Tab-separated table of C-alpha atoms in Angstrom:
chain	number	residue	atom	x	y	z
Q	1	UNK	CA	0.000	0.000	0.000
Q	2	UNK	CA	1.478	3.669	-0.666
Q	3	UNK	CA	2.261	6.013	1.575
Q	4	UNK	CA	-0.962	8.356	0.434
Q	5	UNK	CA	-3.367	5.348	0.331
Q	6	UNK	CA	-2.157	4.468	4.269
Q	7	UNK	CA	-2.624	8.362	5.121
Q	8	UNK	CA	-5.247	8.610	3.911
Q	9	UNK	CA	-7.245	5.143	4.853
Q	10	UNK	CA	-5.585	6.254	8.642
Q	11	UNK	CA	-7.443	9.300	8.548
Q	12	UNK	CA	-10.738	7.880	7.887
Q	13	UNK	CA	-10.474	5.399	10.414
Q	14	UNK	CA	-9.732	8.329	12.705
Q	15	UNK	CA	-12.683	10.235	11.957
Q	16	UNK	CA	-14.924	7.275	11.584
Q	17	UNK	CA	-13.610	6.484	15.829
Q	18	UNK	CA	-14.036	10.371	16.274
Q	19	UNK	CA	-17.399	10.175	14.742
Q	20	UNK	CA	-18.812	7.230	16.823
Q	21	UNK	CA	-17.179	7.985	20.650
Q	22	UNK	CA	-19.631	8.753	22.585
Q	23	UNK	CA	-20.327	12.579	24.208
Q	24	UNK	CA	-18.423	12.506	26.917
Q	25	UNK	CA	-20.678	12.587	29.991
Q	26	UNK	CA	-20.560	13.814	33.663
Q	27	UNK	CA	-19.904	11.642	36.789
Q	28	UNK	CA	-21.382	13.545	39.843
Q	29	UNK	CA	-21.546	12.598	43.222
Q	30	UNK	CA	-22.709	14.209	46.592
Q	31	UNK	CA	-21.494	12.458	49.973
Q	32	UNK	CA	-23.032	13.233	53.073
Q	33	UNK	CA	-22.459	11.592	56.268
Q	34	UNK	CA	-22.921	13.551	59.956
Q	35	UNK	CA	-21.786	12.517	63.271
Q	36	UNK	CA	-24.935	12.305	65.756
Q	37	UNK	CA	-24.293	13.741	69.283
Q	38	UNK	CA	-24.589	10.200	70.918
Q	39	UNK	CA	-23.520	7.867	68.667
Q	40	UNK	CA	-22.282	6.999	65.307
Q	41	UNK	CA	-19.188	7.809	63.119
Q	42	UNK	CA	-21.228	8.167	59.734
Q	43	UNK	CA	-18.946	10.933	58.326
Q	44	UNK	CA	-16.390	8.625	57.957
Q	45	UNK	CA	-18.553	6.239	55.142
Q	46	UNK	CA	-18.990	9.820	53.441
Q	47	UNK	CA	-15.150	10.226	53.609
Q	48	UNK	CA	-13.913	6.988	52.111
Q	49	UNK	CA	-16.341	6.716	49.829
Q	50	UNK	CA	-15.857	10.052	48.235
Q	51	UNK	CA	-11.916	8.972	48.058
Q	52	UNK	CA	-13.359	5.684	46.415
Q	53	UNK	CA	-15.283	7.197	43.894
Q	54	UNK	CA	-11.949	8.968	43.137
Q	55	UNK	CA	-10.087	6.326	41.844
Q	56	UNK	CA	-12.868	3.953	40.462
Q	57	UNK	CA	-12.548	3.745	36.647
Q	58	UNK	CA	-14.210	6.368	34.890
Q	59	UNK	CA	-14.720	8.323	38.162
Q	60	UNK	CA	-10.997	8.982	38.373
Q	61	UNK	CA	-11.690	11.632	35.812
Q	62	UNK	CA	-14.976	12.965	38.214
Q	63	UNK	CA	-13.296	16.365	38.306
Q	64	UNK	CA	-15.179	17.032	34.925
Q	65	UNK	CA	-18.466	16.928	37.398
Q	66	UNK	CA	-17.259	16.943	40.496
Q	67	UNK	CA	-17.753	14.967	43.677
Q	68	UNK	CA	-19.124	16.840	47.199
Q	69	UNK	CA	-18.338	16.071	50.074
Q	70	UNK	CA	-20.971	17.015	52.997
Q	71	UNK	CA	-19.643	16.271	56.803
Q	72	UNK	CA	-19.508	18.954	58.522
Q	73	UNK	CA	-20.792	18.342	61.912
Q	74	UNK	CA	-22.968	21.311	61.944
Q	75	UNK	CA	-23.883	20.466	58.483
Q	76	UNK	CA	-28.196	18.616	57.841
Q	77	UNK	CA	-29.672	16.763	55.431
Q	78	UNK	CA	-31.759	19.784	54.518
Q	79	UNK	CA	-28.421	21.615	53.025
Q	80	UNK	CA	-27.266	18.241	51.900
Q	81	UNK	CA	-30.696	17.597	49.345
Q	82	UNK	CA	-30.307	21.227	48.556
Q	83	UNK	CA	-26.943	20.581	47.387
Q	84	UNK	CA	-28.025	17.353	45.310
Q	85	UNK	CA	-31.251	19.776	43.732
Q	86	UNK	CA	-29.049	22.575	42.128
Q	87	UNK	CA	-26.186	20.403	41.113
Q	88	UNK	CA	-26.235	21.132	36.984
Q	89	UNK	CA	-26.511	18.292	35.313
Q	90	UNK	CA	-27.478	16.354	31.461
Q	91	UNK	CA	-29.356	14.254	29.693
Q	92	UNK	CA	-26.958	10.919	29.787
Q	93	UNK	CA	-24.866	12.363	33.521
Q	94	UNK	CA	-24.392	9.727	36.526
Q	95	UNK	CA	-25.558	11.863	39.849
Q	96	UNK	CA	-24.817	9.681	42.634
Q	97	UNK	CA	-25.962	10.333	45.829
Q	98	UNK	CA	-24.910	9.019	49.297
Q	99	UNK	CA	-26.585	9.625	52.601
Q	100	UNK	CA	-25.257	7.744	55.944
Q	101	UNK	CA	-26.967	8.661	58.875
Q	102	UNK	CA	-30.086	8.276	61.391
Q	103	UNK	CA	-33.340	6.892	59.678
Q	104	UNK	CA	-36.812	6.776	61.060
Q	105	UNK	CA	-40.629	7.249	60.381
Q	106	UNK	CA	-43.939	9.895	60.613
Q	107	UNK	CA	-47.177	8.717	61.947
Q	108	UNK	CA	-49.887	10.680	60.608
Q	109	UNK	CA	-47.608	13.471	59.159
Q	110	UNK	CA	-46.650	13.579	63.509
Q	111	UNK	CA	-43.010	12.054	64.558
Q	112	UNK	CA	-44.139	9.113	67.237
Q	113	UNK	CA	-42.927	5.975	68.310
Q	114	UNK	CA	-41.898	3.440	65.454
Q	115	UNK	CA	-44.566	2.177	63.415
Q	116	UNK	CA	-43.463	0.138	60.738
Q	117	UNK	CA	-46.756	0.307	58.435
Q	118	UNK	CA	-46.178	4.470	58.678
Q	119	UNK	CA	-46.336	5.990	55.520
Q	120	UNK	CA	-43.493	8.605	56.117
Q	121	UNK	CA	-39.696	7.903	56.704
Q	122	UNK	CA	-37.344	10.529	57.561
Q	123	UNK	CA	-33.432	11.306	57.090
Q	124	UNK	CA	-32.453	12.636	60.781
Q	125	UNK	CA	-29.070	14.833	61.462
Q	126	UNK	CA	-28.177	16.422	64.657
Q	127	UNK	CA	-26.067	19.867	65.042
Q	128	UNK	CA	-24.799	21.083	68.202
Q	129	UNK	CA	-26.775	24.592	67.636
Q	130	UNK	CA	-30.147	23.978	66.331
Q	131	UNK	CA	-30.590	20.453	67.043
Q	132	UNK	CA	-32.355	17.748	65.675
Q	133	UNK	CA	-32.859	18.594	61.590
Q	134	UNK	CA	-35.259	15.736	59.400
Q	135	UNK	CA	-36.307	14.786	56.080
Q	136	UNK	CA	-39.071	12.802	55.029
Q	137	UNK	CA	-38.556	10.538	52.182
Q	138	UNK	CA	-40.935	12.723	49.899
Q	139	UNK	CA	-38.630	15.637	50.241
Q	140	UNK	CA	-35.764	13.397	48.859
Q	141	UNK	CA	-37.345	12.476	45.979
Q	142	UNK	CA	-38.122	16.175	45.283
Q	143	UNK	CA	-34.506	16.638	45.523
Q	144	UNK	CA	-33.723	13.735	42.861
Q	145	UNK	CA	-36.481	15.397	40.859
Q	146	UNK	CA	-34.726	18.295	41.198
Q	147	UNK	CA	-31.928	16.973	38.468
Q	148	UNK	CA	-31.802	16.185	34.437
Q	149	UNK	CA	-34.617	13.923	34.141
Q	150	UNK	CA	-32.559	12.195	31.601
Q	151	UNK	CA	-29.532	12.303	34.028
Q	152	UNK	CA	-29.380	8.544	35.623
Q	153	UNK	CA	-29.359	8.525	39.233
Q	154	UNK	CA	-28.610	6.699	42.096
Q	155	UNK	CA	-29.489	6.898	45.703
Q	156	UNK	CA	-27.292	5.295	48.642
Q	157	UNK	CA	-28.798	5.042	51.318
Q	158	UNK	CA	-27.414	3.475	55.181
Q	159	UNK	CA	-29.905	4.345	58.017
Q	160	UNK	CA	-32.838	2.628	59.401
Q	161	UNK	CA	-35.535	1.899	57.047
Q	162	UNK	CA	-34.310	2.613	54.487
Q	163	UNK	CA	-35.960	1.282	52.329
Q	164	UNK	CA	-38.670	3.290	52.568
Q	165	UNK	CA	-37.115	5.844	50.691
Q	166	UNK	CA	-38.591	3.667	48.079
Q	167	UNK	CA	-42.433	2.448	47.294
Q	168	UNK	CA	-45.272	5.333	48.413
Q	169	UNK	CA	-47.413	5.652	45.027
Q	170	UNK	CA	-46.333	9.477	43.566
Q	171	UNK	CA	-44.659	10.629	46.029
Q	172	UNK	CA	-41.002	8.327	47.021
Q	173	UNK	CA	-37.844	8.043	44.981
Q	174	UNK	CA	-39.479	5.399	42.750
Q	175	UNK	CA	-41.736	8.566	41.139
Q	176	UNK	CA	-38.457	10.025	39.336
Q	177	UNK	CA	-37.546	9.348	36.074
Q	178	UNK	CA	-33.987	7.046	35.631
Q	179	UNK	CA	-33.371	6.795	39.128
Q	180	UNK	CA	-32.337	3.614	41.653
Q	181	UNK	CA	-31.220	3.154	45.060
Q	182	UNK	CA	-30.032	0.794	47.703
Q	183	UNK	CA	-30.569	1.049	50.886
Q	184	UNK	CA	-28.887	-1.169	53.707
Q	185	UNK	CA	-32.150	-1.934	55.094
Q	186	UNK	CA	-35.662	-2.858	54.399
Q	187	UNK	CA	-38.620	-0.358	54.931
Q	188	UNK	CA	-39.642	-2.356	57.995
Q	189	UNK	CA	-35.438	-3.098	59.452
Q	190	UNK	CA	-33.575	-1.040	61.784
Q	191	UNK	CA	-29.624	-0.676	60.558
Q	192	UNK	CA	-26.712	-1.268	63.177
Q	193	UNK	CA	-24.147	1.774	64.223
Q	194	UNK	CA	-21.811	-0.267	62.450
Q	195	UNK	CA	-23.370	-1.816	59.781
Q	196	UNK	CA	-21.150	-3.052	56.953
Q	197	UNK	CA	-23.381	-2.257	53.631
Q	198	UNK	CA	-21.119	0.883	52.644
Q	199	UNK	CA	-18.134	-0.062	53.088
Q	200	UNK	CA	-19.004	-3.433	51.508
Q	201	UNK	CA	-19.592	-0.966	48.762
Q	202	UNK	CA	-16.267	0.684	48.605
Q	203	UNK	CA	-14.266	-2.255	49.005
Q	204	UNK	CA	-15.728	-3.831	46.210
Q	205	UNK	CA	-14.796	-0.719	44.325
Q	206	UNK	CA	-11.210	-0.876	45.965
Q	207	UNK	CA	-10.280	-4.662	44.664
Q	208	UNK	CA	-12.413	-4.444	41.708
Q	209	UNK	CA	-13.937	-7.616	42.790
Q	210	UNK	CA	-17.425	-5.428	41.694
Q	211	UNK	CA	-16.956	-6.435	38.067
Q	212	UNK	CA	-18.585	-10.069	38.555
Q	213	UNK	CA	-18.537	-10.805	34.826
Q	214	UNK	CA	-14.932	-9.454	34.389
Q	215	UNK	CA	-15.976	-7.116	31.630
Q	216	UNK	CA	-14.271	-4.288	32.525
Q	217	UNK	CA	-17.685	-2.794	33.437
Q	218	UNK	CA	-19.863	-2.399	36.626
Q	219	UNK	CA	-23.265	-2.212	36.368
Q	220	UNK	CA	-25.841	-1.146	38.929
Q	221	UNK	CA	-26.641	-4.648	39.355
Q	222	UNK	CA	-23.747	-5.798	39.718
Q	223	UNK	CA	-22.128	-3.317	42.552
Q	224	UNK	CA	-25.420	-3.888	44.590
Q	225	UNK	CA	-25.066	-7.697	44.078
Q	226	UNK	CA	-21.416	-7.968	44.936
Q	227	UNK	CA	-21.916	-5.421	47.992
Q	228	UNK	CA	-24.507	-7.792	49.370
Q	229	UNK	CA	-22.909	-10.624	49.485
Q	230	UNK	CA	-19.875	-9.274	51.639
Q	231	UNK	CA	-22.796	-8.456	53.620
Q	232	UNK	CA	-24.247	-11.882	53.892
Q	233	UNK	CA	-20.676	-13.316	54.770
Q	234	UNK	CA	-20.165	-10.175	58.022
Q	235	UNK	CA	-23.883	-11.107	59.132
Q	236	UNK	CA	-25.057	-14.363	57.993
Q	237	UNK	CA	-27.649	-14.681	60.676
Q	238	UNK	CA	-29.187	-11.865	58.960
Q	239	UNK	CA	-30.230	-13.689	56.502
Q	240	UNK	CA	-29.920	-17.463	56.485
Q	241	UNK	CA	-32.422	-19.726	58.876
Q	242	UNK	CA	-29.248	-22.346	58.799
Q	243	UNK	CA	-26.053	-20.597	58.814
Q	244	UNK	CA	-24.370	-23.963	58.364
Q	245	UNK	CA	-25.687	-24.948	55.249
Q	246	UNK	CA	-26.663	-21.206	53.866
Q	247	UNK	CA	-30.498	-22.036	54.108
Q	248	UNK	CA	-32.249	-19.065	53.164
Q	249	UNK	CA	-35.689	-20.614	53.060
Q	250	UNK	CA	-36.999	-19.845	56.395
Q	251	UNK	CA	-36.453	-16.689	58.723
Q	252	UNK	CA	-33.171	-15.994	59.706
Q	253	UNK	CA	-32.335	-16.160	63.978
Q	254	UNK	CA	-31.702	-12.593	63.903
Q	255	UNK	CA	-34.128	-10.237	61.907
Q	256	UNK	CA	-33.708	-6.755	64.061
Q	257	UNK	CA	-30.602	-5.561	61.638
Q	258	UNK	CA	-30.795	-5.167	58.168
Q	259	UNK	CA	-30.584	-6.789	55.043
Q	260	UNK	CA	-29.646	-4.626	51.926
Q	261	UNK	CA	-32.044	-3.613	49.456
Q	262	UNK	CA	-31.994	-2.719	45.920
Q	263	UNK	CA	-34.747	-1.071	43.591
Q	264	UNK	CA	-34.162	-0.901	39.909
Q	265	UNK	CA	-35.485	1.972	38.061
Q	266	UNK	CA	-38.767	0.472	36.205
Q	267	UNK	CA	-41.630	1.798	34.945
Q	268	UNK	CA	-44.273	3.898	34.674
Q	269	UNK	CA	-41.515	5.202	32.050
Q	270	UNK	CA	-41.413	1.659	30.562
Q	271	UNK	CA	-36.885	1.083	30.960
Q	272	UNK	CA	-36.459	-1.992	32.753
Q	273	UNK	CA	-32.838	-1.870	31.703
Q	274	UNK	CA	-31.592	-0.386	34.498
Q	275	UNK	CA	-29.829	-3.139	35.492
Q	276	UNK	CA	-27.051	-3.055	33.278
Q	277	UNK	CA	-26.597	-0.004	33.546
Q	278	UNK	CA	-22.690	0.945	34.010
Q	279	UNK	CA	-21.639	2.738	37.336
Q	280	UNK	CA	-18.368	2.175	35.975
Q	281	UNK	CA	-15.595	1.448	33.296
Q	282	UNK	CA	-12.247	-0.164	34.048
Q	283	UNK	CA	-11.641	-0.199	29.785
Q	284	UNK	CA	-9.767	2.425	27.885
Q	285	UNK	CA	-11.704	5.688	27.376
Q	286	UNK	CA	-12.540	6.273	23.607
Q	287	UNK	CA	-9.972	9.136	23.773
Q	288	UNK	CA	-7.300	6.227	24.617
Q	289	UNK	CA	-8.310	4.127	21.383
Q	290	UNK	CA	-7.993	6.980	19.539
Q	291	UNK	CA	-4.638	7.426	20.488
Q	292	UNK	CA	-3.428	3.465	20.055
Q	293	UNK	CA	-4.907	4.324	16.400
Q	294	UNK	CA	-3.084	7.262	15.711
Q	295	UNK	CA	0.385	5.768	17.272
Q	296	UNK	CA	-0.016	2.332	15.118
Q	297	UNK	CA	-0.726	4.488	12.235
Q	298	UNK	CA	2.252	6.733	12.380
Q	299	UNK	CA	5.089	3.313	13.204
Q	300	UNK	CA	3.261	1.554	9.865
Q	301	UNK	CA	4.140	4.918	8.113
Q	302	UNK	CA	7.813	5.257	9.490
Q	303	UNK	CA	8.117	1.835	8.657
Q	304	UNK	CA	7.134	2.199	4.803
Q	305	UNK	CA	9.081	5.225	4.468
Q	306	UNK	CA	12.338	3.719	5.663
Q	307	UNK	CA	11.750	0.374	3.667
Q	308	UNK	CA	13.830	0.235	0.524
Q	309	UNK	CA	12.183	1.155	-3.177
Q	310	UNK	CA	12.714	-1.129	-6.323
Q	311	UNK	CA	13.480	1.166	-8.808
């Protein structure tokens, strides 16, 4: 092949790449974890996973978007979910969002004792002037709606009941478009001081051990199910009714703490893809190919120019 036909054939493999990468999109996260006044270290799930996030595939490059981190002690969940709502973001943008904290529920619109069939839950933080700040779940989906409705989104949620976040008809998380969370609790469960959900999370970010299929992908699906089962191996009695033989047909002996939860984004909108949806990428970025391309391209050439001519 001459010299002209290789330029030329390398330049319209270049634009044909160029042409079919992807726009590049935004990864966004907000982090928000607040140390109660009795009890609790939560800012410290905020922390690491923020420093996660940081050096998780395509996340390394987060700068583009931006992660926030929330854990200031005199900080609330009220300035947290404003933070999420005016966060700019695109059709096609990951928002993630992470809350790690006190959980509870309303009675008839009125805080009272738990009462698991309550329609309300609530996000609690406590600062030493002002006290006791909360969030009911429909103000968190508000928040969510609050963002790209094309933007996909994911809510992370450790505190009790959390769950709940998740189910009222119209008005919970599961109202906004493209949106899924976890929670490290049912809607029903409490959630230990020192439960292990998030940083089952991280570490499976950490060792990679996330990708179960080894495709140099993670999916929503996939995080969640990887998460859970480091879970399942800290707690078993959480969730097997024979921790000998990993019988999870009956009730487990202990059923106070929590068992994760995941909800998939489904319809009314009619996507249940959400599943394989991609957290994250551990391939090279299209901008990468494009640059194996263009250095295989230019060695052929300096090859062919240096290789002897019959004349």
């Amino acid at each position: 092949m001459s010299l002209r036909r290789l330029m030329g054939a390398g330049t319209v493999a270049v634009a044909a790449l160029l042409a079919a990468a992807p726009a590049e999109a935004k990864y966004i996260s907000v982090q928000f974890g607040t140390d109660s006044q009795d009890e609790g270290n939560w800012s410290q799930d905020a922390i690491k996973m923020d420093a996660a996030l940081k050096q998780w595939g395509n996340w390394k490059a987060a700068a583009q978007g931006g992660t926030m981190l929330i854990v200031n002690k005199d900080s609330t969940i009220s300035g947290a979910l404003t933070t999420l709502n005016t966060t700019p973001s695109a059709a096609g943008d990951f928002v993630l969002f992470m809350y790690s904290g006190h959980g509870g529920k309303y009675t008839n619109s009125v805080e009272g004792a738990p009462a698991l069939d309550a329609p309300d839950e609530r996000l609690s933080t406590y600062k030493n002037v002002g006290g006791w700040t909360r969030e009911r779940d429909d103000s968190v989906a508000n928040a969510f709606a609050g963002l790209n409705a094309d933007a996909i989104k994911l809510g992370i949620f450790s505190a009790c009941y959390a769950g709940g976040m998740w189910g009222e008809p119209g008005l919970d998380l599961n109202r906004v478009k493209k949106t899924a969370m976890y929670g490290s609790s049912g809607e029903t469960q409490s959630t230990a001081l020192d439960d292990p959900f998030i940083a089952a999370l991280i570490s499976s970010m950490s060792d990679k051990s996330a990708d179960l299929n080894k495709d140099h992908k993670v999916t929503v699906q996939e995080w969640f199910n990887r998460a859970n089962g480091l879970v399942k191996e800290a707690n078993p009695t959480f969730f097997y009714s024979n921790t000998a033989t990993k019988d999870d047909s009956g009730s487990p002996p202990s059923d106070f703490y929590a068992q994760p939860v995941y909800f998939p984004y489904d319809s009314p909108y009619g996507d249940n893809s959400f599943n394989d949806t991609v957290v994250a990428y551990d391939a090279p970025a299209p901008v990468t190919l494009l640059l194996i391309c263009a250095g295989l391209i230019a060695w052929r050439m300096a090859r062919l120019a240096n290789r002897p001519c019959r004349r």
